[in-house]
mmCIF file of C-alpha atoms in Angstrom:
data_model
loop_
_atom_site.group_PDB
_atom_site.id
_atom_site.type_symbol
_atom_site.label_atom_id
_atom_site.label_comp_id
_atom_site.label_asym_id
_atom_site.label_seq_id
_atom_site.Cartn_x
_atom_site.Cartn_y
_atom_site.Cartn_z
ATOM 1 C CA MET A 1 15.356 26.385 25.552
ATOM 2 C CA GLN A 2 18.807 26.735 23.956
ATOM 3 C CA TYR A 3 18.414 27.225 20.215
ATOM 4 C CA LYS A 4 20.924 25.559 17.874
ATOM 5 C CA ILE A 5 22.302 27.837 15.150
ATOM 6 C CA LEU A 6 24.139 26.182 12.246
ATOM 7 C CA ILE A 7 26.751 28.509 10.690
ATOM 8 C CA VAL A 8 27.888 27.433 7.216
ATOM 9 C CA ASP A 9 30.782 29.477 5.819
ATOM 10 C CA ASP A 10 34.203 28.695 4.356
ATOM 11 C CA GLU A 11 35.845 31.632 6.158
ATOM 12 C CA PRO A 12 37.142 30.199 9.478
ATOM 13 C CA MET A 13 37.661 33.626 11.030
ATOM 14 C CA LEU A 14 34.071 34.705 10.338
ATOM 15 C CA THR A 15 32.657 31.357 11.427
ATOM 16 C CA GLY A 16 34.596 31.521 14.689
ATOM 17 C CA LEU A 17 33.552 35.123 15.310
ATOM 18 C CA LEU A 18 29.883 34.317 14.778
ATOM 19 C CA ALA A 19 30.089 31.166 16.889
ATOM 20 C CA ASP A 20 31.702 33.006 19.804
ATOM 21 C CA TYR A 21 29.231 35.878 19.649
ATOM 22 C CA LEU A 22 26.152 33.683 19.372
ATOM 23 C CA GLY A 23 27.461 31.472 22.158
ATOM 24 C CA GLU A 24 27.709 34.528 24.403
ATOM 25 C CA MET A 25 24.125 35.384 23.438
ATOM 26 C CA GLY A 26 22.945 32.036 24.803
ATOM 27 C CA TYR A 27 22.673 30.091 21.563
ATOM 28 C CA LEU A 28 24.339 26.760 20.833
ATOM 29 C CA PRO A 29 26.444 27.337 17.678
ATOM 30 C CA LEU A 30 27.198 24.543 15.212
ATOM 31 C CA THR A 31 29.729 25.203 12.439
ATOM 32 C CA ALA A 32 30.443 23.819 8.975
ATOM 33 C CA ALA A 33 33.000 24.923 6.369
ATOM 34 C CA ASP A 34 31.220 23.477 3.309
ATOM 35 C CA SER A 35 28.035 21.784 2.147
ATOM 36 C CA VAL A 36 29.275 18.294 3.017
ATOM 37 C CA GLN A 37 29.891 19.246 6.653
ATOM 38 C CA ALA A 38 26.634 21.202 6.704
ATOM 39 C CA MET A 39 24.571 18.202 5.640
ATOM 40 C CA GLU A 40 26.265 16.131 8.348
ATOM 41 C CA LYS A 41 25.370 18.771 10.959
ATOM 42 C CA LEU A 42 21.703 18.613 9.953
ATOM 43 C CA LYS A 43 21.528 15.435 12.040
ATOM 44 C CA GLU A 44 21.656 17.720 15.092
ATOM 45 C CA SER A 45 18.381 19.411 14.054
ATOM 46 C CA PRO A 46 19.390 23.100 14.029
ATOM 47 C CA ASP A 47 16.697 25.658 14.788
ATOM 48 C CA LEU A 48 18.103 28.151 12.260
ATOM 49 C CA ILE A 49 20.792 28.094 9.550
ATOM 50 C CA LEU A 50 23.153 30.923 8.608
ATOM 51 C CA LEU A 51 24.279 29.972 5.096
ATOM 52 C CA ASP A 52 27.024 31.570 3.008
ATOM 53 C CA ILE A 53 26.364 31.597 -0.735
ATOM 54 C CA ASN A 54 29.954 31.699 -2.055
ATOM 55 C CA MET A 55 31.417 28.346 -0.996
ATOM 56 C CA PRO A 56 33.602 25.871 -2.893
ATOM 57 C CA GLY A 57 31.844 22.825 -4.298
ATOM 58 C CA MET A 58 28.098 23.043 -3.749
ATOM 59 C CA ASN A 59 27.369 26.721 -3.077
ATOM 60 C CA GLY A 60 24.823 28.030 -0.600
ATOM 61 C CA LEU A 61 22.022 28.400 -3.125
ATOM 62 C CA GLU A 62 22.450 24.810 -4.304
ATOM 63 C CA LEU A 63 22.616 23.542 -0.732
ATOM 64 C CA CYS A 64 19.439 25.407 0.190
ATOM 65 C CA ARG A 65 17.651 23.957 -2.836
ATOM 66 C CA THR A 66 18.854 20.470 -1.873
ATOM 67 C CA ILE A 67 17.747 20.539 1.766
ATOM 68 C CA ARG A 68 14.749 22.886 1.737
ATOM 69 C CA ASP A 69 12.103 20.191 1.375
ATOM 70 C CA GLU A 70 13.500 18.298 4.360
ATOM 71 C CA VAL A 71 14.471 21.219 6.594
ATOM 72 C CA THR A 72 11.720 23.453 7.953
ATOM 73 C CA CYS A 73 13.809 25.837 10.062
ATOM 74 C CA PRO A 74 14.604 29.385 8.839
ATOM 75 C CA ILE A 75 17.562 29.768 6.466
ATOM 76 C CA LEU A 76 19.335 33.137 6.424
ATOM 77 C CA PHE A 77 21.841 33.748 3.624
ATOM 78 C CA LEU A 78 25.181 35.386 4.432
ATOM 79 C CA THR A 79 26.980 36.705 1.370
ATOM 80 C CA ALA A 80 29.125 39.462 -0.077
ATOM 81 C CA ARG A 81 26.833 39.599 -3.078
ATOM 82 C CA ASP A 82 24.475 42.551 -3.054
ATOM 83 C CA ALA A 83 22.883 42.246 -6.496
ATOM 84 C CA GLU A 84 19.103 42.340 -6.351
ATOM 85 C CA GLN A 85 18.775 39.210 -8.516
ATOM 86 C CA ASP A 86 20.945 37.216 -6.089
ATOM 87 C CA LYS A 87 18.627 38.171 -3.258
ATOM 88 C CA ILE A 88 15.572 37.246 -5.308
ATOM 89 C CA ASN A 89 17.076 33.877 -6.269
ATOM 90 C CA GLY A 90 17.912 33.101 -2.649
ATOM 91 C CA LEU A 91 14.398 33.847 -1.476
ATOM 92 C CA LEU A 92 12.761 32.008 -4.356
ATOM 93 C CA ILE A 93 14.534 28.732 -3.610
ATOM 94 C CA GLY A 94 13.484 28.772 0.033
ATOM 95 C CA GLY A 95 15.648 31.248 1.922
ATOM 96 C CA ASP A 96 13.944 33.287 4.629
ATOM 97 C CA ASP A 97 16.262 36.290 4.829
ATOM 98 C CA TYR A 98 19.367 37.799 3.271
ATOM 99 C CA ILE A 99 22.211 39.495 5.153
ATOM 100 C CA THR A 100 24.887 41.209 3.070
ATOM 101 C CA LYS A 101 28.522 41.236 4.199
ATOM 102 C CA PRO A 102 29.961 43.162 5.884
ATOM 103 C CA PHE A 103 27.368 43.106 8.643
ATOM 104 C CA SER A 104 27.275 43.924 12.345
ATOM 105 C CA LEU A 105 27.008 41.118 14.854
ATOM 106 C CA PRO A 106 24.090 42.790 16.690
ATOM 107 C CA GLU A 107 22.198 42.941 13.373
ATOM 108 C CA VAL A 108 22.703 39.214 12.796
ATOM 109 C CA ALA A 109 21.593 38.469 16.361
ATOM 110 C CA ALA A 110 18.495 40.639 15.908
ATOM 111 C CA ARG A 111 17.580 38.879 12.650
ATOM 112 C CA ILE A 112 18.045 35.480 14.283
ATOM 113 C CA SER A 113 15.904 36.445 17.269
ATOM 114 C CA ALA A 114 13.140 37.797 15.015
ATOM 115 C CA HIS A 115 12.984 34.623 12.933
ATOM 116 C CA LEU A 116 12.985 32.346 15.964
ATOM 117 C CA ARG A 117 10.153 34.355 17.529
ATOM 118 C CA ARG A 118 8.212 34.106 14.283
ATOM 119 C CA GLU A 119 8.748 30.337 14.207
ATOM 120 C CA ALA A 120 7.556 30.023 17.801
ATOM 121 C CA ARG A 121 4.440 32.068 17.074
ATOM 122 C CA THR A 122 3.705 29.957 13.993
ATOM 123 C CA HIS A 123 3.868 26.708 15.944
ATOM 124 C CA ASP A 124 1.967 28.079 18.915
ATOM 125 C CA SER A 125 -0.798 29.623 16.852
ATOM 126 C CA SER A 126 -1.724 26.255 15.384
ATOM 127 C CA ARG A 127 -2.380 25.027 18.904
ATOM 128 C CA LEU A 128 -4.131 28.103 20.226
ATOM 129 C CA LEU A 129 -7.858 28.107 20.973
ATOM 130 C CA ALA A 130 -10.059 31.018 22.019
ATOM 131 C CA SER A 131 -13.421 31.115 23.769
ATOM 132 C CA ARG A 132 -15.030 34.359 24.898
ATOM 133 C CA GLU A 133 -11.757 36.166 25.725
ATOM 134 C CA LEU A 134 -10.241 32.985 27.133
ATOM 135 C CA LEU A 135 -7.021 31.963 25.350
ATOM 136 C CA VAL A 136 -5.899 28.340 25.722
ATOM 137 C CA ASN A 137 -2.475 27.343 24.385
ATOM 138 C CA LEU A 138 -2.602 23.585 23.927
ATOM 139 C CA SER A 139 1.131 23.372 23.167
ATOM 140 C CA ARG A 140 2.200 25.165 26.348
ATOM 141 C CA ARG A 141 -0.822 23.951 28.320
ATOM 142 C CA THR A 142 -1.583 27.451 29.565
ATOM 143 C CA VAL A 143 -4.844 29.369 30.009
ATOM 144 C CA HIS A 144 -5.054 33.167 29.980
ATOM 145 C CA PHE A 145 -7.890 35.645 30.360
ATOM 146 C CA LYS A 146 -7.070 39.240 29.390
ATOM 147 C CA GLY A 147 -3.409 38.661 30.209
ATOM 148 C CA THR A 148 -4.032 36.864 33.514
ATOM 149 C CA GLU A 149 -2.943 33.231 33.664
ATOM 150 C CA ILE A 150 -5.297 30.719 35.271
ATOM 151 C CA GLU A 151 -3.447 27.697 36.597
ATOM 152 C CA PHE A 152 -4.827 24.176 36.347
ATOM 153 C CA SER A 153 -3.573 20.773 37.416
ATOM 154 C CA LYS A 154 -2.729 18.228 34.723
ATOM 155 C CA ARG A 155 -6.080 16.416 35.032
ATOM 156 C CA GLU A 156 -8.010 19.682 35.130
ATOM 157 C CA PHE A 157 -6.310 20.928 31.971
ATOM 158 C CA ASP A 158 -6.904 17.591 30.233
ATOM 159 C CA ILE A 159 -10.633 17.843 30.973
ATOM 160 C CA LEU A 160 -10.722 21.494 29.903
ATOM 161 C CA GLU A 161 -8.935 20.605 26.640
ATOM 162 C CA LEU A 162 -11.314 17.727 25.934
ATOM 163 C CA LEU A 163 -14.427 19.866 26.398
ATOM 164 C CA LEU A 164 -13.055 22.950 24.621
ATOM 165 C CA THR A 165 -11.819 21.086 21.547
ATOM 166 C CA HIS A 166 -15.291 19.552 21.247
ATOM 167 C CA ALA A 167 -17.275 22.658 22.208
ATOM 168 C CA GLY A 168 -21.020 22.071 22.196
ATOM 169 C CA GLN A 169 -20.682 18.304 22.456
ATOM 170 C CA VAL A 170 -21.986 16.629 25.613
ATOM 171 C CA PHE A 171 -19.685 14.222 27.490
ATOM 172 C CA ASP A 172 -20.930 12.029 30.318
ATOM 173 C CA ARG A 173 -18.686 11.400 33.338
ATOM 174 C CA GLU A 174 -17.706 7.910 32.216
ATOM 175 C CA ARG A 175 -16.507 9.129 28.836
ATOM 176 C CA ILE A 176 -14.522 11.987 30.366
ATOM 177 C CA TYR A 177 -12.968 9.584 32.850
ATOM 178 C CA GLU A 178 -11.916 7.150 30.112
ATOM 179 C CA ALA A 179 -10.491 9.947 27.934
ATOM 180 C CA VAL A 180 -8.461 11.572 30.730
ATOM 181 C CA TRP A 181 -7.584 8.750 33.104
ATOM 182 C CA GLY A 182 -7.481 5.963 30.513
ATOM 183 C CA LEU A 183 -9.470 2.808 29.879
ATOM 184 C CA ASP A 184 -7.388 0.801 32.339
ATOM 185 C CA ALA A 185 -7.830 3.222 35.234
ATOM 186 C CA SER A 186 -9.277 1.605 38.347
ATOM 187 C CA GLY A 187 -10.797 4.673 39.993
ATOM 188 C CA ASP A 188 -14.349 5.996 40.128
ATOM 189 C CA SER A 189 -15.763 8.274 37.423
ATOM 190 C CA GLY A 190 -17.306 10.286 40.263
ATOM 191 C CA VAL A 191 -13.955 12.057 40.566
ATOM 192 C CA VAL A 192 -14.830 13.888 37.336
ATOM 193 C CA LYS A 193 -17.544 15.869 39.138
ATOM 194 C CA GLU A 194 -15.027 17.267 41.620
ATOM 195 C CA HIS A 195 -12.578 18.189 38.881
ATOM 196 C CA ILE A 196 -15.305 19.951 36.908
ATOM 197 C CA ARG A 197 -16.240 21.881 40.054
ATOM 198 C CA LYS A 198 -12.638 23.059 40.504
ATOM 199 C CA ILE A 199 -12.294 24.047 36.861
ATOM 200 C CA ARG A 200 -15.496 26.075 37.020
ATOM 201 C CA GLN A 201 -14.422 27.735 40.255
ATOM 202 C CA LYS A 202 -11.066 28.790 38.830
ATOM 203 C CA LEU A 203 -12.585 30.117 35.620
ATOM 204 C CA GLN A 204 -15.377 31.952 37.440
ATOM 205 C CA SER A 205 -13.034 33.593 39.940
ATOM 206 C CA VAL A 206 -10.975 35.215 37.181
ATOM 207 C CA THR A 207 -13.406 35.699 34.308
ATOM 208 C CA GLY A 208 -16.777 35.993 36.027
ATOM 209 C CA LYS A 209 -18.154 33.712 33.333
ATOM 210 C CA ASP A 210 -19.448 30.151 33.132
ATOM 211 C CA TYR A 211 -17.792 28.175 30.369
ATOM 212 C CA ILE A 212 -18.914 24.646 31.261
ATOM 213 C CA GLU A 213 -22.583 23.774 31.206
ATOM 214 C CA THR A 214 -24.220 20.856 33.019
ATOM 215 C CA VAL A 215 -26.735 18.963 30.936
ATOM 216 C CA TRP A 216 -28.763 17.352 33.717
ATOM 217 C CA GLY A 217 -28.914 13.607 33.545
ATOM 218 C CA VAL A 218 -26.496 13.523 30.613
ATOM 219 C CA GLY A 219 -23.143 15.191 31.301
ATOM 220 C CA TYR A 220 -21.118 18.329 30.591
ATOM 221 C CA ARG A 221 -20.353 20.501 27.580
ATOM 222 C CA TRP A 222 -18.320 23.593 26.780
ATOM 223 C CA LYS A 223 -20.540 26.553 25.914
ATOM 224 C CA GLN A 224 -20.024 27.753 22.367
#
């Protein structure tokens, strides 16, 4: 994934330098010389904003206050100001970090990388489930056990997700089939049994544990 970095600064030389450097680092730089251009660039959904405080017209603090409720990505202030109160004000109105000029390009890149990693972890964690040392990332659709990835087909993962997110609840084959294949599917719910067998086999071969329980005459459930 190529992250978009919006650079907002009224110094063309600095903006160009940052854009070139970040481009070489694999990012997609977007540039704006003032708040008006910056708000126009927001249409491109940047993943992170580098925002200068001292700009003509609406300054960086005012711009941050204006857009913060609508923009969820990290905002890092770039400024020559080094007064403690300026830093506090920037953070209080929604800034995520503060880089004082002059700065080194590697430092800026490191700060950007750290914030993007933190954002990724935040989003992933909300979609991460755990069950007896098994980690299932619903966003990435991956399953790991003690660092080892267990690969599943799309249908297998869909069944695993259904059972895990409703751990302890019993699902019969017809209900699993409707949830995974859809109400309009024309196949046979008997295919669920084979998919469950494969899921169990893959889990057992790596973990040595049984995660899916058969409730005879009723259906299947994920062990809590």
